[in-house]
PDB file of C-alpha atoms in Angstrom:
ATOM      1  CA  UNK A  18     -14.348  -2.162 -17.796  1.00 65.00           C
ATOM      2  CA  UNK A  19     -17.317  -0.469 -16.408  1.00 82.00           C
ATOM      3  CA  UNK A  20     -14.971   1.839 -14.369  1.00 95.00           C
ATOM      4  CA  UNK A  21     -15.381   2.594 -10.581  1.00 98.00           C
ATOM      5  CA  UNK A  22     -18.736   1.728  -9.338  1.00 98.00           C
ATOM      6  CA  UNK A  23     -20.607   3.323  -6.075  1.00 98.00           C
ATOM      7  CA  UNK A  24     -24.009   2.793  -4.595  1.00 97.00           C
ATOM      8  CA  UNK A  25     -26.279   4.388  -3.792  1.00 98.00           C
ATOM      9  CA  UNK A  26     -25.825   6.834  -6.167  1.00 97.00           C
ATOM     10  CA  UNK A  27     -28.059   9.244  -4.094  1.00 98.00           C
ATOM     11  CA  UNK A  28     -28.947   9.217  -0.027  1.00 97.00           C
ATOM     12  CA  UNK A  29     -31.281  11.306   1.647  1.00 98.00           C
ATOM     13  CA  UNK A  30     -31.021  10.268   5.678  1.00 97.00           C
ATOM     14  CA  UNK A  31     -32.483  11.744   8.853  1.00 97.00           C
ATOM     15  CA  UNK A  32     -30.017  12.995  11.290  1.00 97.00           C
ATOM     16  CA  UNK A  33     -28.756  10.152  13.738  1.00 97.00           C
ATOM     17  CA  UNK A  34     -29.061   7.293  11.271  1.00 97.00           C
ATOM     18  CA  UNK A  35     -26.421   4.876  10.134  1.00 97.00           C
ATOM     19  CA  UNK A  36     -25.298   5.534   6.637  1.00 98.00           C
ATOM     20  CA  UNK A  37     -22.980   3.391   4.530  1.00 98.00           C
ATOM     21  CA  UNK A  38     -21.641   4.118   1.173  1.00 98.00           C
ATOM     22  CA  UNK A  39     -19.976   1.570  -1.472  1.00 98.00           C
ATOM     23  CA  UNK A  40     -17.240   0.947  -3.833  1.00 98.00           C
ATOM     24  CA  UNK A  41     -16.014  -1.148  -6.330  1.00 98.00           C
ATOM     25  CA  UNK A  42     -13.046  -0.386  -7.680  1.00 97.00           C
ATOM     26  CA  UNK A  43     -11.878  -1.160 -11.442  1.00 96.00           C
ATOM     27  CA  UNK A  44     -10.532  -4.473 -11.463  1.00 95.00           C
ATOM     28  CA  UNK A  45      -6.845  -4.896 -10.992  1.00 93.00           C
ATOM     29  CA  UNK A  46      -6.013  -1.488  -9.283  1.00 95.00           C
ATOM     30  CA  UNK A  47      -4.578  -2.077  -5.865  1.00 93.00           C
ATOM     31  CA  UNK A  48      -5.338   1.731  -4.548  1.00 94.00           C
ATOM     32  CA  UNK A  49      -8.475   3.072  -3.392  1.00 96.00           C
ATOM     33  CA  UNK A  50      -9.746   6.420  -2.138  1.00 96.00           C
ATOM     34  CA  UNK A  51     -12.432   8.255  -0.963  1.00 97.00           C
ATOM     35  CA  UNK A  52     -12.816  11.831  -0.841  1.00 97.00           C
ATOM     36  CA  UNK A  53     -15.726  14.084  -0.042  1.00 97.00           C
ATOM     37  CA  UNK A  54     -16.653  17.658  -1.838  1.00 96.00           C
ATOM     38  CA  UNK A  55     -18.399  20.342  -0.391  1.00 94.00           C
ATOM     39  CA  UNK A  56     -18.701  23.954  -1.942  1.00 89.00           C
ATOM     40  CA  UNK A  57     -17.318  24.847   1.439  1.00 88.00           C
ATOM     41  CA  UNK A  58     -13.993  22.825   2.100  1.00 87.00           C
ATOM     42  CA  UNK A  59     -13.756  21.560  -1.893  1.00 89.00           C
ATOM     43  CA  UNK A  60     -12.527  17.929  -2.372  1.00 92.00           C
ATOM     44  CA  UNK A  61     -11.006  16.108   0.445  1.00 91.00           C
ATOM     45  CA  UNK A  62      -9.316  13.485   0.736  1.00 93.00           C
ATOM     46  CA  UNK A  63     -10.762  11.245   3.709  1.00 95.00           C
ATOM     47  CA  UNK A  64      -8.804   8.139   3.695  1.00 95.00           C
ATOM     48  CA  UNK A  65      -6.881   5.459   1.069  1.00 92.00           C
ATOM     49  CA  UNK A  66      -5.708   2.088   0.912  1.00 94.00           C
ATOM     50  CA  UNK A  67      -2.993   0.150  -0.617  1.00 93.00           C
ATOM     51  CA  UNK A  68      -3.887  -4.070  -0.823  1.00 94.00           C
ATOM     52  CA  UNK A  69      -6.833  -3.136   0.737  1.00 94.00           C
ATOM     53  CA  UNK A  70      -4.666  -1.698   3.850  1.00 94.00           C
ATOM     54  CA  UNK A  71      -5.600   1.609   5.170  1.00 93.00           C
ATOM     55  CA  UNK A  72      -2.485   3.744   4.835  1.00 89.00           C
ATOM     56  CA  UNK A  73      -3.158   6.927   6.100  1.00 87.00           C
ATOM     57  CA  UNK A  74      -6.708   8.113   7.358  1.00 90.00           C
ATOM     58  CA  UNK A  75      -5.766  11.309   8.422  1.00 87.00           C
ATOM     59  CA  UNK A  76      -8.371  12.937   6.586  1.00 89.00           C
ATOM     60  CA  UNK A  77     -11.455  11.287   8.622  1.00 92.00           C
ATOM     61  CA  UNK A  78     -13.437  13.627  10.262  1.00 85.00           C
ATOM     62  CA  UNK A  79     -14.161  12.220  13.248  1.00 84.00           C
ATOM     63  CA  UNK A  80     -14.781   8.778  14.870  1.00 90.00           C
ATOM     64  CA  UNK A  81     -18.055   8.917  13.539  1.00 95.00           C
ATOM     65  CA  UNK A  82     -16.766   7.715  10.019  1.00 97.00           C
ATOM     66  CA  UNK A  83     -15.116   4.807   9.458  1.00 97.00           C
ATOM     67  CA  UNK A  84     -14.165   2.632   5.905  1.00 97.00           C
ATOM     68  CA  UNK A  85     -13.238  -0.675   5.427  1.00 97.00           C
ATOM     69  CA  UNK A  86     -11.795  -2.898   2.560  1.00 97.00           C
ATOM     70  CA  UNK A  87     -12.692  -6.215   3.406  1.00 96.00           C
ATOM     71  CA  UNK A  88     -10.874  -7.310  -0.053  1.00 95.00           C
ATOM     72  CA  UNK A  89      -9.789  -6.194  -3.464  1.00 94.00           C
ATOM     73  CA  UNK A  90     -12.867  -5.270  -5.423  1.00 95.00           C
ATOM     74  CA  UNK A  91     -15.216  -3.486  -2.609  1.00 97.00           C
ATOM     75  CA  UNK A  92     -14.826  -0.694  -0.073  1.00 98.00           C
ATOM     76  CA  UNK A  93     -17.265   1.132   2.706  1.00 98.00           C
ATOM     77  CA  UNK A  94     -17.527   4.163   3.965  1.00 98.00           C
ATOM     78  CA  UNK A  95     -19.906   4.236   7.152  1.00 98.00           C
ATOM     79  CA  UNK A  96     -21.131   7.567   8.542  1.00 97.00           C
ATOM     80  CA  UNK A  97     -22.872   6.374  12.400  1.00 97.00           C
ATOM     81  CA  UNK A  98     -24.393   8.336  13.361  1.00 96.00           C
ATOM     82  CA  UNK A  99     -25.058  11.047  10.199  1.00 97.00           C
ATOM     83  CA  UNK A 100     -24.961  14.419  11.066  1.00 96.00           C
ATOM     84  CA  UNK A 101     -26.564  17.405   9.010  1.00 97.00           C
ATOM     85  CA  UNK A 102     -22.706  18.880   8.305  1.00 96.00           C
ATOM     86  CA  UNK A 103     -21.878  15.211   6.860  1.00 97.00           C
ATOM     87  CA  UNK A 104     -24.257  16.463   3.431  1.00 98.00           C
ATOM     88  CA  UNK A 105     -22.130  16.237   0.925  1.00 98.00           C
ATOM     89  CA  UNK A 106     -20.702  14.333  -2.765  1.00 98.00           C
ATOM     90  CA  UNK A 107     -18.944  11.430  -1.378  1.00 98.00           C
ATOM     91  CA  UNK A 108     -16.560   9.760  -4.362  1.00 98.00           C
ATOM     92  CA  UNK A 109     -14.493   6.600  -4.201  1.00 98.00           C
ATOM     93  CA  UNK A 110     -11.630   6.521  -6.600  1.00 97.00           C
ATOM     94  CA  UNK A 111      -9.169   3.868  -7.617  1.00 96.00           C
ATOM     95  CA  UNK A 112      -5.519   4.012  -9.166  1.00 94.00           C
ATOM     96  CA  UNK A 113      -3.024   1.229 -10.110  1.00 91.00           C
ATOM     97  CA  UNK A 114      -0.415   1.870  -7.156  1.00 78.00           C
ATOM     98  CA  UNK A 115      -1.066   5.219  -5.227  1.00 69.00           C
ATOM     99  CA  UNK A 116       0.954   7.912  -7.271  1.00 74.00           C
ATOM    100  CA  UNK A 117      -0.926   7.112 -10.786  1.00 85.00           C
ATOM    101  CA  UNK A 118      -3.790   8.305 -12.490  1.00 92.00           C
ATOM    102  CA  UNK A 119      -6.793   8.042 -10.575  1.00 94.00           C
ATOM    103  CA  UNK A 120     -10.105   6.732 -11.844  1.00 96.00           C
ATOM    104  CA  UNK A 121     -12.851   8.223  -9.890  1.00 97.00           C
ATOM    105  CA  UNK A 122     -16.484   6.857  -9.620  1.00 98.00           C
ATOM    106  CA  UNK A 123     -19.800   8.695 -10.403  1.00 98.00           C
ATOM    107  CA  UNK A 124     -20.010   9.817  -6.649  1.00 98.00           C
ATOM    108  CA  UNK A 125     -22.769   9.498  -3.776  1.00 98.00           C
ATOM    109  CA  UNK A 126     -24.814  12.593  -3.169  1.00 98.00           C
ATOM    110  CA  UNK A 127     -25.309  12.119   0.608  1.00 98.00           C
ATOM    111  CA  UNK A 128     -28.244  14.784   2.050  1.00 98.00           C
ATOM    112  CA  UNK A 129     -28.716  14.658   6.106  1.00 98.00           C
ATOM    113  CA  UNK A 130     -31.438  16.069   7.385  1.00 97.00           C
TER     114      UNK A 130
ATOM    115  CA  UNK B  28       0.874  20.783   7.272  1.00 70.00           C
ATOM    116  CA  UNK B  29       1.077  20.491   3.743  1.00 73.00           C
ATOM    117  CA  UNK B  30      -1.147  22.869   2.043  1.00 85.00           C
ATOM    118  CA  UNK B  31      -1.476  23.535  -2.331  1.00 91.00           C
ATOM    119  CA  UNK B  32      -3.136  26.791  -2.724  1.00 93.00           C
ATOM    120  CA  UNK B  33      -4.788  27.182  -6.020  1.00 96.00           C
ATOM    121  CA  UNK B  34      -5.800  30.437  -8.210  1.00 96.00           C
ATOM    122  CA  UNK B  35      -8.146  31.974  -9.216  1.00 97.00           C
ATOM    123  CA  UNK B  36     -10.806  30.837  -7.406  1.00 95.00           C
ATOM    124  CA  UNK B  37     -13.335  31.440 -10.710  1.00 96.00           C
ATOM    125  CA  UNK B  38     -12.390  32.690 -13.907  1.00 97.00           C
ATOM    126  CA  UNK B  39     -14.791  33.962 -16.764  1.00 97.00           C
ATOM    127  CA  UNK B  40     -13.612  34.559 -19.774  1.00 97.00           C
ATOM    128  CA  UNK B  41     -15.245  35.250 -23.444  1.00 97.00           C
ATOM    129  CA  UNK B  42     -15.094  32.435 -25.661  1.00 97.00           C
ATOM    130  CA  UNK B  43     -11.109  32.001 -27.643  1.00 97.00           C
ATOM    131  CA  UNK B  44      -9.609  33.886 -24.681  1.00 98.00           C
ATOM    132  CA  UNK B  45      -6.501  32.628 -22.824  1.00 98.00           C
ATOM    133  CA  UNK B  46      -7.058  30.831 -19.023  1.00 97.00           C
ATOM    134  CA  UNK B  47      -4.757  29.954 -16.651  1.00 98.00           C
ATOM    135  CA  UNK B  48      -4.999  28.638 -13.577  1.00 98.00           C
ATOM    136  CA  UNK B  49      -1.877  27.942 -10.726  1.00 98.00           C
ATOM    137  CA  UNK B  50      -1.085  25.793  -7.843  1.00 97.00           C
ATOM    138  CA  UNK B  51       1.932  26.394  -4.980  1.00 97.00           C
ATOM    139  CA  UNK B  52       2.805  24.135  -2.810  1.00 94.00           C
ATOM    140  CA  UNK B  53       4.303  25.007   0.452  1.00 91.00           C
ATOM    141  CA  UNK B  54       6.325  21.642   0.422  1.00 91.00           C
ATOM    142  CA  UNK B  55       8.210  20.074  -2.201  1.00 93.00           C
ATOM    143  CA  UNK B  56       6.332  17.613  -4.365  1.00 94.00           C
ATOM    144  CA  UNK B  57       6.929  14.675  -5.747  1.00 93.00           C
ATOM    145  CA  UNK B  58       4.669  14.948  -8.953  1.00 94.00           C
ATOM    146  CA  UNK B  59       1.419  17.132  -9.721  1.00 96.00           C
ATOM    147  CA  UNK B  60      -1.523  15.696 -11.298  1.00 96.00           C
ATOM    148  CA  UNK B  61      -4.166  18.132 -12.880  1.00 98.00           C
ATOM    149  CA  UNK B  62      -8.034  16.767 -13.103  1.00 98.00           C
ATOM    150  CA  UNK B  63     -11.198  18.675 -15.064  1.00 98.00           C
ATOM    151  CA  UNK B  64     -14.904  18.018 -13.271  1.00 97.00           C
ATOM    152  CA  UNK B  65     -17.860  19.133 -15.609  1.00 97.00           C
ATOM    153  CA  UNK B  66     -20.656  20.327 -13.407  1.00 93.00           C
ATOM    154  CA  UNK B  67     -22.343  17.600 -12.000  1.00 93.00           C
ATOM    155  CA  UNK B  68     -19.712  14.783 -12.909  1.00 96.00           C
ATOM    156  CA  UNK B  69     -16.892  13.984 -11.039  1.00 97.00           C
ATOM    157  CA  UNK B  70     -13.114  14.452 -11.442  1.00 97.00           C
ATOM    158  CA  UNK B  71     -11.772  13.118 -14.486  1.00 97.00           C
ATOM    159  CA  UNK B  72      -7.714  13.047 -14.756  1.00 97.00           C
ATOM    160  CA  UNK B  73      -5.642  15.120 -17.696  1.00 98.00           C
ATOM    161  CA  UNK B  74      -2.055  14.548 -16.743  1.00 97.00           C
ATOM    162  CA  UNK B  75       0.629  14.085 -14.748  1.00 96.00           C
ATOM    163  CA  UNK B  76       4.191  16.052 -14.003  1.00 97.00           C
ATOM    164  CA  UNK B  77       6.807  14.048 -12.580  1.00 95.00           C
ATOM    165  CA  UNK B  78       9.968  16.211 -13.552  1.00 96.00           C
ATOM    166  CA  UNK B  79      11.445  19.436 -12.209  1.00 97.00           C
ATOM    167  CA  UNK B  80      10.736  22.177 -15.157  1.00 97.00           C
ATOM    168  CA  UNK B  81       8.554  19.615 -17.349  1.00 97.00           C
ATOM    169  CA  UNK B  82       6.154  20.870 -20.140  1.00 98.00           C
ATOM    170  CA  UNK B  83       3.536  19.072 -21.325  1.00 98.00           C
ATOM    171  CA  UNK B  84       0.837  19.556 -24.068  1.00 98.00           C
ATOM    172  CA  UNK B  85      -2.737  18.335 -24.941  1.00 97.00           C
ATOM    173  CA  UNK B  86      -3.307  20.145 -27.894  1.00 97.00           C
ATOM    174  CA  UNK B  87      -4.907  23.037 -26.764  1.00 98.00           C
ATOM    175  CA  UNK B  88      -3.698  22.204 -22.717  1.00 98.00           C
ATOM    176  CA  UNK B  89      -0.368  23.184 -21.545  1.00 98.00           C
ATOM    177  CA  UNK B  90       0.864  21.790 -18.098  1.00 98.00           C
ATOM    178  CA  UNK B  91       4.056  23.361 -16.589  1.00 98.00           C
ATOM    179  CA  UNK B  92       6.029  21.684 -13.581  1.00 98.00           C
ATOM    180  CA  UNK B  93       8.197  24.184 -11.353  1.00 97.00           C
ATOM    181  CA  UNK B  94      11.931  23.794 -11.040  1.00 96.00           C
ATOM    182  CA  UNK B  95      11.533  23.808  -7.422  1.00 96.00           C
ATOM    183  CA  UNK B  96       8.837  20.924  -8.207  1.00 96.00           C
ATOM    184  CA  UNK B  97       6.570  23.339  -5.671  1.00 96.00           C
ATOM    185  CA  UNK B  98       4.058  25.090  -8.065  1.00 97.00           C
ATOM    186  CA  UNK B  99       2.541  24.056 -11.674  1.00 98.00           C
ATOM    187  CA  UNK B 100       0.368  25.655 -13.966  1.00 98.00           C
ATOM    188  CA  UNK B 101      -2.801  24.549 -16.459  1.00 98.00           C
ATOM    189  CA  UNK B 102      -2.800  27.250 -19.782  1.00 98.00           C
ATOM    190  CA  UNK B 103      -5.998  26.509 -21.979  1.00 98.00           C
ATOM    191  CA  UNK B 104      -5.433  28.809 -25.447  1.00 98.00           C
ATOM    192  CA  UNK B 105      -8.329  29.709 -27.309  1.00 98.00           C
ATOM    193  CA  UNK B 106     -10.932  28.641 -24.623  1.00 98.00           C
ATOM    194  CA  UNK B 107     -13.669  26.751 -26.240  1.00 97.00           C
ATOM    195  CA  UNK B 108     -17.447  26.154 -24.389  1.00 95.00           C
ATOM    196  CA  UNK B 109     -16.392  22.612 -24.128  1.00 96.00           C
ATOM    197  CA  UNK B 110     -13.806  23.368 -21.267  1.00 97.00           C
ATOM    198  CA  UNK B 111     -16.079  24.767 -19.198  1.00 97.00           C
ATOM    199  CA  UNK B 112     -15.869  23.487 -15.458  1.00 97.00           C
ATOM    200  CA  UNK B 113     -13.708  23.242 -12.481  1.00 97.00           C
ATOM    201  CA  UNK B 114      -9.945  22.039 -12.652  1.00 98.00           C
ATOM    202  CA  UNK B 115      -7.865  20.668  -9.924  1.00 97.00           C
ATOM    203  CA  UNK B 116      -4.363  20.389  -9.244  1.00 97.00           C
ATOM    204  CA  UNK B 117      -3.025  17.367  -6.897  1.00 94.00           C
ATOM    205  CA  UNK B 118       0.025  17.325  -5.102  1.00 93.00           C
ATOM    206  CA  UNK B 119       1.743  14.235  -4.074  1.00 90.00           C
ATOM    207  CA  UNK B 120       4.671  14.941  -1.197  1.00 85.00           C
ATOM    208  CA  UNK B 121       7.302  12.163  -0.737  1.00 75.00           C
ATOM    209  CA  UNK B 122       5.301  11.142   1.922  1.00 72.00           C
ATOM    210  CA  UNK B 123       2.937   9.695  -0.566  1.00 72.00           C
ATOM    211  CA  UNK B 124       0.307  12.047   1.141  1.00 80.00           C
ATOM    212  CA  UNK B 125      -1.752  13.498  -1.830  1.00 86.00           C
ATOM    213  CA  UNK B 126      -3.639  16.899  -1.265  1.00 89.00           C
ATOM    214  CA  UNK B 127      -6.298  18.976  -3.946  1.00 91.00           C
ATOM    215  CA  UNK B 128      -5.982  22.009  -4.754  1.00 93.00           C
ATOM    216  CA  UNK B 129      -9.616  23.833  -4.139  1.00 92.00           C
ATOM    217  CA  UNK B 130      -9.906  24.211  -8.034  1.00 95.00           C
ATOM    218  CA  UNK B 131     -10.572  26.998  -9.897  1.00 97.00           C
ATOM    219  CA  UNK B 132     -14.121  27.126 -11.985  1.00 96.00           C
ATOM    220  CA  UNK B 133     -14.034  28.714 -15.478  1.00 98.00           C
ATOM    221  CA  UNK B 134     -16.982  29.392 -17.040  1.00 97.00           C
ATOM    222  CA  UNK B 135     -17.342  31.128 -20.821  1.00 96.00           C
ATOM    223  CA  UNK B 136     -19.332  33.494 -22.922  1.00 91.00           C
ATOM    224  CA  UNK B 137     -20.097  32.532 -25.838  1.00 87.00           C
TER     225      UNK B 137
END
């Protein structure tokens, strides 16, 4: 399996544009998350899903982000508009059922400017 | 709200010392995973504690569980340049709400 897969790997965005992250997550797991890390608030989590339902979101920042799983192998995470404080390392991670080990992917390095 | 506190922040340490690094949780937990992140990688899972008082190994790695199932610990012996990086607890409360600990970085002298 070629593990948990996000795009683009790296974003560099002028402030006010629309910016949308991906994930695929390893085939089979039925839990998906995405977190963000900064040096300032560490790794948080921003929102998961179980069966591609959003279960608790409580993490978002603000109405300016927003993620959807349409289905089982693909996730966003939309940023509209980006804000200079939204710079961070965005990473999507999967488990099989929430409580398990999670898998995470290679991360998006988001830069706002 | 549920909050896991983790320390040290950073720890340096000359190469074959001891490290150790602790989480608390100010709720009870359901189980405690611990993760390792290399710099520039991303988190990468070591275990998980499920039981009140468990002890687990990975050779080098020992992973304690509190009785109260509200703090853990991560003991590396002999530290090696290899485990360099930062390591993360995560607590999972009954609510299924999962939280990270804000890691602790160890870095070694050779």
């Amino acid at each position: 399996d070629a593990g948990v897969i996000q795009s683009p790997r790296h974003e560099v965005t002028e402030m006010g544009q629309e910016v949308t992250l991906r994930c695929k997550p390893i085939s089979g797991h039925n839990s998906l998350f995405w977190y963000r890390q900064t040096m300032m608030r560490g790794l948080e989590l921003l929102i998961y899903f179980n069966n591609n339902v959003p279960i608790d979101d409580s993490g978002m920042p603000e109405d300016r982000f927003s993620a959807k799983m349409p289905n089982a192998s693909f996730s966003t995470l939309k940023i509209q508009p980006s804000e200079p404080r939204d710079s961070a390392v965005y990473f999507c991670a999967s488990s099989y059922l929430g409580e398990n080990e999670q898998f995470f992917g290679p991360g998006t390095r988001l830069t706002v400017l | 709200g549920q909050q896991v506190m983790q320390i040290p922040q950073y720890q340096h340490v000359q190469e074959g010392e001891d490290f150790t690094t602790y989480c608390n949780s100010s709720t009870t937990l359901s189980n405690i995973q611990w993760y390792k992140q290399r710099p520039g990688g991303h988190p990468v899972f070591l275990i998980q504690l499920v039981k009140s008082g468990e002890v687990k190994k990975q050779k080098r790695l020992t992973f304690q569980f509190g009785e109260a199932k509200k703090n853990s610990s991560l003991h590396i012996t002999a530290t090696q340049t290899t485990d360099v990086g930062t390591y993360f607890c995560a607590g999972y409360s009954s609510a299924s709400k999962i939280i990270f600990g804000s890691g602790t970085r160890l870095s070694i002298r050779p």
